[in-house]
GROMACS .gro file of N, CA, C and O in nm:
model
  484
    1VAL      N    1   0.121   0.819   2.488
    1VAL     CA    2   0.024   0.712   2.472
    1VAL      C    3   0.072   0.618   2.362
    1VAL      O    4   0.112   0.663   2.254
    2GLN      N    5   0.066   0.490   2.390
    2GLN     CA    6   0.101   0.390   2.289
    2GLN      C    7  -0.025   0.317   2.244
    2GLN      O    8  -0.115   0.293   2.325
    3LEU      N    9  -0.029   0.283   2.117
    3LEU     CA   10  -0.142   0.210   2.059
    3LEU      C   11  -0.093   0.074   2.011
    3LEU      O   12   0.011   0.065   1.944
    4GLN      N   13  -0.168  -0.028   2.042
    4GLN     CA   14  -0.133  -0.163   2.002
    4GLN      C   15  -0.248  -0.222   1.923
    4GLN      O   16  -0.355  -0.250   1.979
    5ALA      N   17  -0.225  -0.241   1.793
    5ALA     CA   18  -0.329  -0.296   1.705
    5ALA      C   19  -0.313  -0.446   1.690
    5ALA      O   20  -0.201  -0.499   1.694
    6SER      N   21  -0.424  -0.514   1.670
    6SER     CA   22  -0.422  -0.659   1.648
    6SER      C   23  -0.546  -0.699   1.570
    6SER      O   24  -0.637  -0.619   1.550
    7GLY      N   25  -0.549  -0.825   1.527
    7GLY     CA   26  -0.667  -0.878   1.462
    7GLY      C   27  -0.656  -0.899   1.314
    7GLY      O   28  -0.747  -0.954   1.251
    8GLY      N   29  -0.546  -0.856   1.254
    8GLY     CA   30  -0.530  -0.877   1.112
    8GLY      C   31  -0.509  -1.024   1.079
    8GLY      O   32  -0.490  -1.108   1.168
    9GLY      N   33  -0.514  -1.056   0.952
    9GLY     CA   34  -0.495  -1.194   0.909
    9GLY      C   35  -0.534  -1.211   0.765
    9GLY      O   36  -0.553  -1.114   0.693
   10LYS      N   37  -0.545  -1.338   0.725
   10LYS     CA   38  -0.582  -1.370   0.589
   10LYS      C   39  -0.725  -1.422   0.586
   10LYS      O   40  -0.764  -1.504   0.670
   11VAL      N   41  -0.800  -1.375   0.490
   11VAL     CA   42  -0.940  -1.414   0.478
   11VAL      C   43  -0.978  -1.415   0.331
   11VAL      O   44  -0.919  -1.342   0.250
   12GLN      N   45  -1.076  -1.496   0.299
   12GLN     CA   46  -1.124  -1.498   0.161
   12GLN      C   47  -1.224  -1.384   0.138
   12GLN      O   48  -1.287  -1.335   0.233
   13ALA      N   49  -1.238  -1.345   0.014
   13ALA     CA   50  -1.335  -1.241  -0.020
   13ALA      C   51  -1.473  -1.280   0.032
   13ALA      O   52  -1.515  -1.395   0.023
   14GLY      N   53  -1.540  -1.180   0.089
   14GLY     CA   54  -1.669  -1.204   0.149
   14GLY      C   55  -1.664  -1.234   0.297
   14GLY      O   56  -1.767  -1.236   0.365
   15GLY      N   57  -1.544  -1.258   0.347
   15GLY     CA   58  -1.528  -1.291   0.487
   15GLY      C   59  -1.522  -1.168   0.576
   15GLY      O   60  -1.540  -1.055   0.531
   16SER      N   61  -1.497  -1.193   0.705
   16SER     CA   62  -1.496  -1.087   0.805
   16SER      C   63  -1.373  -1.094   0.894
   16SER      O   64  -1.317  -1.203   0.915
   17LEU      N   65  -1.335  -0.980   0.944
   17LEU     CA   66  -1.230  -0.970   1.045
   17LEU      C   67  -1.267  -0.857   1.139
   17LEU      O   68  -1.335  -0.761   1.099
   18ARG      N   69  -1.219  -0.865   1.263
   18ARG     CA   70  -1.235  -0.755   1.357
   18ARG      C   71  -1.099  -0.712   1.407
   18ARG      O   72  -1.027  -0.792   1.469
   19LEU      N   73  -1.066  -0.588   1.382
   19LEU     CA   74  -0.942  -0.532   1.432
   19LEU      C   75  -0.967  -0.465   1.566
   19LEU      O   76  -1.073  -0.410   1.591
   20SER      N   77  -0.865  -0.471   1.651
   20SER     CA   78  -0.872  -0.406   1.782
   20SER      C   79  -0.748  -0.319   1.799
   20SER      O   80  -0.641  -0.350   1.745
   21CYS      N   81  -0.763  -0.215   1.876
   21CYS     CA   82  -0.649  -0.128   1.905
   21CYS      C   83  -0.665  -0.079   2.049
   21CYS      O   84  -0.763  -0.012   2.082
   22VAL      N   85  -0.568  -0.113   2.131
   22VAL     CA   86  -0.570  -0.076   2.272
   22VAL      C   87  -0.475   0.040   2.296
   22VAL      O   88  -0.359   0.036   2.252
   23ALA      N   89  -0.524   0.141   2.365
   23ALA     CA   90  -0.442   0.256   2.400
   23ALA      C   91  -0.391   0.244   2.543
   23ALA      O   92  -0.460   0.192   2.630
   24SER      N   93  -0.272   0.294   2.566
   24SER     CA   94  -0.214   0.287   2.701
   24SER      C   95  -0.259   0.401   2.789
   24SER      O   96  -0.233   0.401   2.910
   25GLY      N   97  -0.327   0.501   2.728
   25GLY     CA   98  -0.375   0.614   2.804
   25GLY      C   99  -0.502   0.670   2.744
   25GLY      O  100  -0.559   0.611   2.652
   26VAL      N  101  -0.542   0.784   2.794
   26VAL     CA  102  -0.667   0.846   2.746
   26VAL      C  103  -0.643   0.917   2.614
   26VAL      O  104  -0.543   0.986   2.596
   27THR      N  105  -0.736   0.897   2.522
   27THR     CA  106  -0.729   0.963   2.393
   27THR      C  107  -0.864   1.028   2.362
   27THR      O  108  -0.963   1.000   2.429
   28SER      N  109  -0.866   1.109   2.260
   28SER     CA  110  -0.991   1.170   2.216
   28SER      C  111  -1.046   1.089   2.099
   28SER      O  112  -1.091   0.978   2.117
   29ALA      N  113  -1.043   1.142   1.979
   29ALA     CA  114  -1.090   1.066   1.863
   29ALA      C  115  -0.994   0.950   1.833
   29ALA      O  116  -0.873   0.962   1.855
   30MET      N  117  -1.051   0.841   1.786
   30MET     CA  118  -0.968   0.727   1.745
   30MET      C  119  -1.010   0.687   1.604
   30MET      O  120  -1.129   0.685   1.572
   31GLY      N  121  -0.913   0.653   1.522
   31GLY     CA  122  -0.944   0.622   1.384
   31GLY      C  123  -0.861   0.508   1.329
   31GLY      O  124  -0.769   0.458   1.396
   32TRP      N  125  -0.898   0.468   1.210
   32TRP     CA  126  -0.824   0.364   1.137
   32TRP      C  127  -0.785   0.419   1.000
   32TRP      O  128  -0.867   0.483   0.932
   33PHE      N  129  -0.664   0.394   0.963
   33PHE     CA  130  -0.612   0.424   0.830
   33PHE      C  131  -0.559   0.294   0.772
   33PHE      O  132  -0.538   0.197   0.844
   34ARG      N  133  -0.537   0.292   0.642
   34ARG     CA  134  -0.476   0.175   0.581
   34ARG      C  135  -0.381   0.217   0.470
   34ARG      O  136  -0.394   0.324   0.411
   35GLN      N  137  -0.286   0.129   0.444
   35GLN     CA  138  -0.190   0.154   0.337
   35GLN      C  139  -0.170   0.026   0.260
   35GLN      O  140  -0.119  -0.074   0.314
   36ALA      N  141  -0.211   0.028   0.135
   36ALA     CA  142  -0.192  -0.086   0.046
   36ALA      C  143  -0.054  -0.076  -0.019
   36ALA      O  144   0.004   0.033  -0.028
   37PRO      N  145  -0.001  -0.187  -0.067
   37PRO     CA  146   0.131  -0.185  -0.131
   37PRO      C  147   0.137  -0.085  -0.245
   37PRO      O  148   0.050  -0.085  -0.333
   38GLY      N  149   0.237   0.001  -0.241
   38GLY     CA  150   0.255   0.098  -0.349
   38GLY      C  151   0.162   0.217  -0.345
   38GLY      O  152   0.163   0.300  -0.436
   39LYS      N  153   0.082   0.227  -0.239
   39LYS     CA  154  -0.013   0.337  -0.229
   39LYS      C  155   0.012   0.418  -0.102
   39LYS      O  156   0.080   0.373  -0.011
   40GLU      N  157  -0.047   0.536  -0.099
   40GLU     CA  158  -0.035   0.619   0.018
   40GLU      C  159  -0.132   0.574   0.127
   40GLU      O  160  -0.232   0.509   0.100
   41ARG      N  161  -0.100   0.612   0.249
   41ARG     CA  162  -0.190   0.582   0.360
   41ARG      C  163  -0.321   0.658   0.342
   41ARG      O  164  -0.318   0.775   0.306
   42GLU      N  165  -0.433   0.591   0.367
   42GLU     CA  166  -0.562   0.656   0.348
   42GLU      C  167  -0.653   0.635   0.467
   42GLU      O  168  -0.644   0.536   0.539
   43PHE      N  169  -0.740   0.730   0.485
   43PHE     CA  170  -0.838   0.726   0.594
   43PHE      C  171  -0.941   0.617   0.569
   43PHE      O  172  -0.985   0.597   0.456
   44VAL      N  173  -0.980   0.549   0.677
   44VAL     CA  174  -1.085   0.447   0.668
   44VAL      C  175  -1.206   0.486   0.753
   44VAL      O  176  -1.317   0.491   0.702
   45ALA      N  177  -1.183   0.512   0.881
   45ALA     CA  178  -1.294   0.542   0.970
   45ALA      C  179  -1.242   0.613   1.094
   45ALA      O  180  -1.126   0.599   1.131
   46VAL      N  181  -1.332   0.686   1.159
   46VAL     CA  182  -1.298   0.756   1.283
   46VAL      C  183  -1.420   0.758   1.374
   46VAL      O  184  -1.534   0.758   1.325
   47ILE      N  185  -1.395   0.759   1.504
   47ILE     CA  186  -1.503   0.766   1.601
   47ILE      C  187  -1.466   0.865   1.709
   47ILE      O  188  -1.350   0.874   1.750
   48GLY      N  189  -1.564   0.941   1.753
   48GLY     CA  190  -1.541   1.041   1.855
   48GLY      C  191  -1.528   0.983   1.993
   48GLY      O  192  -1.549   0.864   2.015
   49TRP      N  193  -1.496   1.069   2.088
   49TRP     CA  194  -1.471   1.026   2.225
   49TRP      C  195  -1.590   0.951   2.285
   49TRP      O  196  -1.573   0.848   2.349
   50THR      N  197  -1.710   1.000   2.265
   50THR     CA  198  -1.827   0.937   2.324
   50THR      C  199  -1.873   0.814   2.249
   50THR      O  200  -1.953   0.736   2.301
   51GLY      N  201  -1.823   0.797   2.129
   51GLY     CA  202  -1.869   0.686   2.046
   51GLY      C  203  -1.999   0.715   1.973
   51GLY      O  204  -2.048   0.631   1.898
   52GLY      N  205  -2.052   0.833   1.994
   52GLY     CA  206  -2.179   0.867   1.933
   52GLY      C  207  -2.169   0.917   1.791
   52GLY      O  208  -2.271   0.928   1.722
   53SER      N  209  -2.050   0.949   1.747
   53SER     CA  210  -2.034   0.997   1.610
   53SER      C  211  -1.922   0.920   1.543
   53SER      O  212  -1.819   0.892   1.604
   54ALA      N  213  -1.944   0.886   1.418
   54ALA     CA  214  -1.845   0.811   1.341
   54ALA      C  215  -1.851   0.855   1.196
   54ALA      O  216  -1.955   0.904   1.149
   55ALA      N  217  -1.741   0.839   1.127
   55ALA     CA  218  -1.737   0.872   0.985
   55ALA      C  219  -1.654   0.767   0.914
   55ALA      O  220  -1.562   0.708   0.972
   56TYR      N  221  -1.688   0.744   0.787
   56TYR     CA  222  -1.622   0.641   0.708
   56TYR      C  223  -1.590   0.694   0.569
   56TYR      O  224  -1.660   0.780   0.515
   57VAL      N  225  -1.488   0.637   0.511
   57VAL     CA  226  -1.463   0.663   0.370
   57VAL      C  227  -1.574   0.591   0.292
   57VAL      O  228  -1.625   0.486   0.335
   58ASP      N  229  -1.611   0.648   0.178
   58ASP     CA  230  -1.730   0.598   0.107
   58ASP      C  231  -1.725   0.449   0.076
   58ASP      O  232  -1.826   0.378   0.088
   59TYR      N  233  -1.610   0.399   0.035
   59TYR     CA  234  -1.608   0.263  -0.015
   59TYR      C  235  -1.604   0.155   0.094
   59TYR      O  236  -1.593   0.038   0.064
   60VAL      N  237  -1.615   0.195   0.222
   60VAL     CA  238  -1.632   0.095   0.326
   60VAL      C  239  -1.766   0.109   0.398
   60VAL      O  240  -1.801   0.026   0.481
   61LYS      N  241  -1.840   0.214   0.365
   61LYS     CA  242  -1.970   0.234   0.428
   61LYS      C  243  -2.061   0.115   0.402
   61LYS      O  244  -2.069   0.064   0.292
   62GLY      N  245  -2.127   0.072   0.507
   62GLY     CA  246  -2.215  -0.044   0.497
   62GLY      C  247  -2.143  -0.176   0.515
   62GLY      O  248  -2.208  -0.280   0.531
   63ARG      N  249  -2.011  -0.176   0.511
   63ARG     CA  250  -1.933  -0.299   0.530
   63ARG      C  251  -1.851  -0.295   0.658
   63ARG      O  252  -1.834  -0.398   0.723
   64PHE      N  253  -1.797  -0.180   0.691
   64PHE     CA  254  -1.712  -0.166   0.811
   64PHE      C  255  -1.789  -0.089   0.918
   64PHE      O  256  -1.866   0.003   0.887
   65THR      N  257  -1.762  -0.124   1.043
   65THR     CA  258  -1.821  -0.053   1.156
   65THR      C  259  -1.713  -0.027   1.260
   65THR      O  260  -1.645  -0.120   1.304
   66ILE      N  261  -1.699   0.100   1.297
   66ILE     CA  262  -1.604   0.136   1.401
   66ILE      C  263  -1.679   0.155   1.532
   66ILE      O  264  -1.790   0.206   1.535
   67SER      N  265  -1.617   0.111   1.641
   67SER     CA  266  -1.677   0.126   1.773
   67SER      C  267  -1.565   0.139   1.875
   67SER      O  268  -1.449   0.114   1.843
   68ARG      N  269  -1.601   0.177   1.996
   68ARG     CA  270  -1.498   0.191   2.099
   68ARG      C  271  -1.557   0.156   2.234
   68ARG      O  272  -1.677   0.170   2.258
   69ASP      N  273  -1.468   0.112   2.322
   69ASP     CA  274  -1.501   0.083   2.461
   69ASP      C  275  -1.404   0.164   2.546
   69ASP      O  276  -1.287   0.125   2.561
   70ASN      N  277  -1.448   0.275   2.598
   70ASN     CA  278  -1.358   0.364   2.671
   70ASN      C  279  -1.308   0.302   2.801
   70ASN      O  280  -1.198   0.334   2.847
   71ALA      N  281  -1.387   0.216   2.861
   71ALA     CA  282  -1.341   0.149   2.983
   71ALA      C  283  -1.219   0.062   2.955
   71ALA      O  284  -1.132   0.046   3.040
   72LYS      N  285  -1.213   0.008   2.835
   72LYS     CA  286  -1.099  -0.075   2.794
   72LYS      C  287  -0.999   0.002   2.712
   72LYS      O  288  -0.898  -0.055   2.668
   73LYS      N  289  -1.026   0.130   2.687
   73LYS     CA  290  -0.938   0.213   2.603
   73LYS      C  291  -0.912   0.145   2.469
   73LYS      O  292  -0.797   0.139   2.422
   74THR      N  293  -1.015   0.091   2.410
   74THR     CA  294  -1.001   0.011   2.289
   74THR      C  295  -1.096   0.059   2.180
   74THR      O  296  -1.212   0.091   2.209
   75VAL      N  297  -1.046   0.063   2.058
   75VAL     CA  298  -1.128   0.090   1.942
   75VAL      C  299  -1.128  -0.035   1.855
   75VAL      O  300  -1.027  -0.106   1.847
   76TYR      N  301  -1.241  -0.060   1.792
   76TYR     CA  302  -1.256  -0.178   1.707
   76TYR      C  303  -1.293  -0.136   1.566
   76TYR      O  304  -1.354  -0.032   1.544
   77LEU      N  305  -1.259  -0.221   1.472
   77LEU     CA  306  -1.305  -0.204   1.335
   77LEU      C  307  -1.356  -0.340   1.288
   77LEU      O  308  -1.277  -0.431   1.262
   78GLN      N  309  -1.487  -0.352   1.282
   78GLN     CA  310  -1.549  -0.473   1.231
   78GLN      C  311  -1.558  -0.462   1.079
   78GLN      O  312  -1.620  -0.368   1.028
   79MET      N  313  -1.496  -0.554   1.010
   79MET     CA  314  -1.491  -0.549   0.864
   79MET      C  315  -1.564  -0.670   0.808
   79MET      O  316  -1.522  -0.784   0.831
   80ASN      N  317  -1.672  -0.645   0.739
   80ASN     CA  318  -1.751  -0.751   0.677
   80ASN      C  319  -1.746  -0.739   0.525
   80ASN      O  320  -1.707  -0.634   0.472
   81SER      N  321  -1.787  -0.843   0.457
   81SER     CA  322  -1.790  -0.843   0.310
   81SER      C  323  -1.659  -0.793   0.252
   81SER      O  324  -1.657  -0.709   0.162
   82LEU      N  325  -1.551  -0.846   0.304
   82LEU     CA  326  -1.419  -0.799   0.262
   82LEU      C  327  -1.394  -0.830   0.115
   82LEU      O  328  -1.439  -0.932   0.061
   83LYS      N  329  -1.320  -0.740   0.052
   83LYS     CA  330  -1.286  -0.751  -0.089
   83LYS      C  331  -1.134  -0.754  -0.103
   83LYS      O  332  -1.062  -0.702  -0.016
   84PRO      N  333  -1.084  -0.809  -0.212
   84PRO     CA  334  -0.938  -0.810  -0.231
   84PRO      C  335  -0.877  -0.670  -0.224
   84PRO      O  336  -0.764  -0.655  -0.175
   85GLU      N  337  -0.950  -0.570  -0.266
   85GLU     CA  338  -0.897  -0.433  -0.261
   85GLU      C  339  -0.889  -0.376  -0.119
   85GLU      O  340  -0.837  -0.268  -0.099
   86ASP      N  341  -0.941  -0.449  -0.021
   86ASP     CA  342  -0.925  -0.410   0.119
   86ASP      C  343  -0.790  -0.455   0.175
   86ASP      O  344  -0.756  -0.421   0.289
   87THR      N  345  -0.715  -0.531   0.097
   87THR     CA  346  -0.585  -0.577   0.142
   87THR      C  347  -0.493  -0.458   0.168
   87THR      O  348  -0.474  -0.373   0.081
   88ALA      N  349  -0.440  -0.453   0.289
   88ALA     CA  350  -0.356  -0.340   0.329
   88ALA      C  351  -0.305  -0.364   0.471
   88ALA      O  352  -0.352  -0.454   0.541
   89VAL      N  353  -0.210  -0.281   0.510
   89VAL     CA  354  -0.174  -0.272   0.651
   89VAL      C  355  -0.266  -0.167   0.713
   89VAL      O  356  -0.276  -0.055   0.662
   90TYR      N  357  -0.333  -0.205   0.819
   90TYR     CA  358  -0.427  -0.116   0.886
   90TYR      C  359  -0.362  -0.059   1.012
   90TYR      O  360  -0.306  -0.133   1.094
   91TYR      N  361  -0.372   0.072   1.024
   91TYR     CA  362  -0.312   0.143   1.136
   91TYR      C  363  -0.422   0.209   1.220
   91TYR      O  364  -0.512   0.272   1.162
   92CYS      N  365  -0.412   0.197   1.350
   92CYS     CA  366  -0.500   0.276   1.434
   92CYS      C  367  -0.427   0.403   1.474
   92CYS      O  368  -0.304   0.408   1.477
   93ALA      N  369  -0.504   0.505   1.500
   93ALA     CA  370  -0.449   0.635   1.535
   93ALA      C  371  -0.543   0.704   1.633
   93ALA      O  372  -0.662   0.671   1.640
   94ALA      N  373  -0.488   0.800   1.707
   94ALA     CA  374  -0.569   0.869   1.806
   94ALA      C  375  -0.520   1.013   1.822
   94ALA      O  376  -0.403   1.044   1.797
   95THR      N  377  -0.611   1.098   1.863
   95THR     CA  378  -0.576   1.237   1.891
   95THR      C  379  -0.576   1.263   2.041
   95THR      O  380  -0.643   1.193   2.117
   96ARG      N  381  -0.500   1.364   2.080
   96ARG     CA  382  -0.498   1.404   2.222
   96ARG      C  383  -0.624   1.480   2.259
   96ARG      O  384  -0.679   1.465   2.367
   97GLY      N  385  -0.667   1.565   2.168
   97GLY     CA  386  -0.780   1.651   2.198
   97GLY      C  387  -0.873   1.662   2.079
   97GLY      O  388  -0.863   1.587   1.982
   98VAL      N  389  -0.963   1.758   2.090
   98VAL     CA  390  -1.063   1.779   1.985
   98VAL      C  391  -0.995   1.832   1.859
   98VAL      O  392  -0.908   1.918   1.865
   99ASN      N  393  -1.035   1.777   1.746
   99ASN     CA  394  -0.981   1.823   1.619
   99ASN      C  395  -1.088   1.808   1.513
   99ASN      O  396  -1.173   1.719   1.519
  100TRP      N  397  -1.083   1.897   1.414
  100TRP     CA  398  -1.187   1.894   1.312
  100TRP      C  399  -1.154   1.807   1.192
  100TRP      O  400  -1.242   1.748   1.133
  101TYR      N  401  -1.029   1.801   1.154
  101TYR     CA  402  -0.992   1.738   1.027
  101TYR      C  403  -0.953   1.593   1.046
  101TYR      O  404  -0.840   1.553   1.016
  102LEU      N  405  -1.046   1.515   1.092
  102LEU     CA  406  -1.015   1.381   1.137
  102LEU      C  407  -0.999   1.279   1.025
  102LEU      O  408  -0.968   1.164   1.053
  103THR      N  409  -1.021   1.319   0.901
  103THR     CA  410  -0.991   1.229   0.789
  103THR      C  411  -0.847   1.247   0.742
  103THR      O  412  -0.802   1.176   0.653
  104GLU      N  413  -0.776   1.339   0.802
  104GLU     CA  414  -0.639   1.368   0.762
  104GLU      C  415  -0.540   1.313   0.865
  104GLU      O  416  -0.549   1.343   0.983
  105ALA      N  417  -0.445   1.235   0.815
  105ALA     CA  418  -0.349   1.169   0.904
  105ALA      C  419  -0.268   1.269   0.987
  105ALA      O  420  -0.228   1.240   1.099
  106ARG      N  421  -0.246   1.386   0.934
  106ARG     CA  422  -0.159   1.484   0.998
  106ARG      C  423  -0.210   1.531   1.134
  106ARG      O  424  -0.133   1.582   1.215
  107VAL      N  425  -0.339   1.515   1.161
  107VAL     CA  426  -0.393   1.568   1.287
  107VAL      C  427  -0.385   1.467   1.401
  107VAL      O  428  -0.414   1.500   1.516
  108TYR      N  429  -0.345   1.346   1.371
  108TYR     CA  430  -0.339   1.243   1.474
  108TYR      C  431  -0.205   1.248   1.547
  108TYR      O  432  -0.100   1.264   1.486
  109ASP      N  433  -0.212   1.231   1.679
  109ASP     CA  434  -0.094   1.243   1.763
  109ASP      C  435  -0.027   1.108   1.791
  109ASP      O  436   0.093   1.104   1.820
  110TYR      N  437  -0.104   1.002   1.787
  110TYR     CA  438  -0.052   0.871   1.824
  110TYR      C  439  -0.087   0.771   1.714
  110TYR      O  440  -0.197   0.773   1.658
  111TRP      N  441   0.005   0.679   1.690
  111TRP     CA  442  -0.014   0.576   1.587
  111TRP      C  443   0.027   0.439   1.640
  111TRP      O  444   0.126   0.427   1.713
  112GLY      N  445  -0.050   0.339   1.599
  112GLY     CA  446  -0.014   0.201   1.628
  112GLY      C  447   0.082   0.149   1.523
  112GLY      O  448   0.114   0.216   1.426
  113GLN      N  449   0.124   0.025   1.542
  113GLN     CA  450   0.227  -0.032   1.457
  113GLN      C  451   0.174  -0.092   1.328
  113GLN      O  452   0.252  -0.124   1.240
  114GLY      N  453   0.046  -0.107   1.315
  114GLY     CA  454  -0.012  -0.163   1.194
  114GLY      C  455  -0.036  -0.313   1.206
  114GLY      O  456   0.041  -0.385   1.270
  115THR      N  457  -0.142  -0.357   1.142
  115THR     CA  458  -0.174  -0.499   1.136
  115THR      C  459  -0.216  -0.532   0.993
  115THR      O  460  -0.294  -0.458   0.932
  116LEU      N  461  -0.163  -0.640   0.939
  116LEU     CA  462  -0.183  -0.672   0.798
  116LEU      C  463  -0.312  -0.749   0.777
  116LEU      O  464  -0.338  -0.850   0.842
  117VAL      N  465  -0.391  -0.701   0.682
  117VAL     CA  466  -0.512  -0.769   0.638
  117VAL      C  467  -0.493  -0.810   0.493
  117VAL      O  468  -0.464  -0.726   0.408
  118THR      N  469  -0.509  -0.938   0.467
  118THR     CA  470  -0.495  -0.990   0.331
  118THR      C  471  -0.625  -1.059   0.292
  118THR      O  472  -0.668  -1.152   0.359
  119VAL      N  473  -0.685  -1.013   0.183
  119VAL     CA  474  -0.811  -1.069   0.135
  119VAL      C  475  -0.785  -1.133  -0.001
  119VAL      O  476  -0.744  -1.066  -0.095
  120SER      N  477  -0.810  -1.261  -0.009
  120SER     CA  478  -0.786  -1.334  -0.133
  120SER      C  479  -0.918  -1.351  -0.209
  120SER      O  480  -1.025  -1.362  -0.149
  121SER      N  481  -0.906  -1.357  -0.340
  121SER     CA  482  -1.026  -1.370  -0.424
  121SER      C  483  -1.064  -1.516  -0.445
  121SER      O  484  -0.990  -1.606  -0.412
   0.00000   0.00000   0.00000
């Protein structure tokens, strides 16, 4: 399965962006990670197969919303009230099957190429 992420760009603080990630095949959980310059990749959000369950890292709760459209094999990350510290390359990821440790990058089987989000102050 290949993942293709898009939607990154430059935005001013307080603005919004919507990231999309299209999968070439069927996946289970789908998530977003990000990596800022000089930092390690970190978990942002994940959504289950049905879309009924989602989890977020604390500092994006209330600002970011993850959703998915299984008919389109696409996961979205709506990012509102963006802050300069949200600047990073955002990666989508997906698992083949059910997994418990979905905040950990190691459990994901497929990764997209990343899309750059730059938030200016």
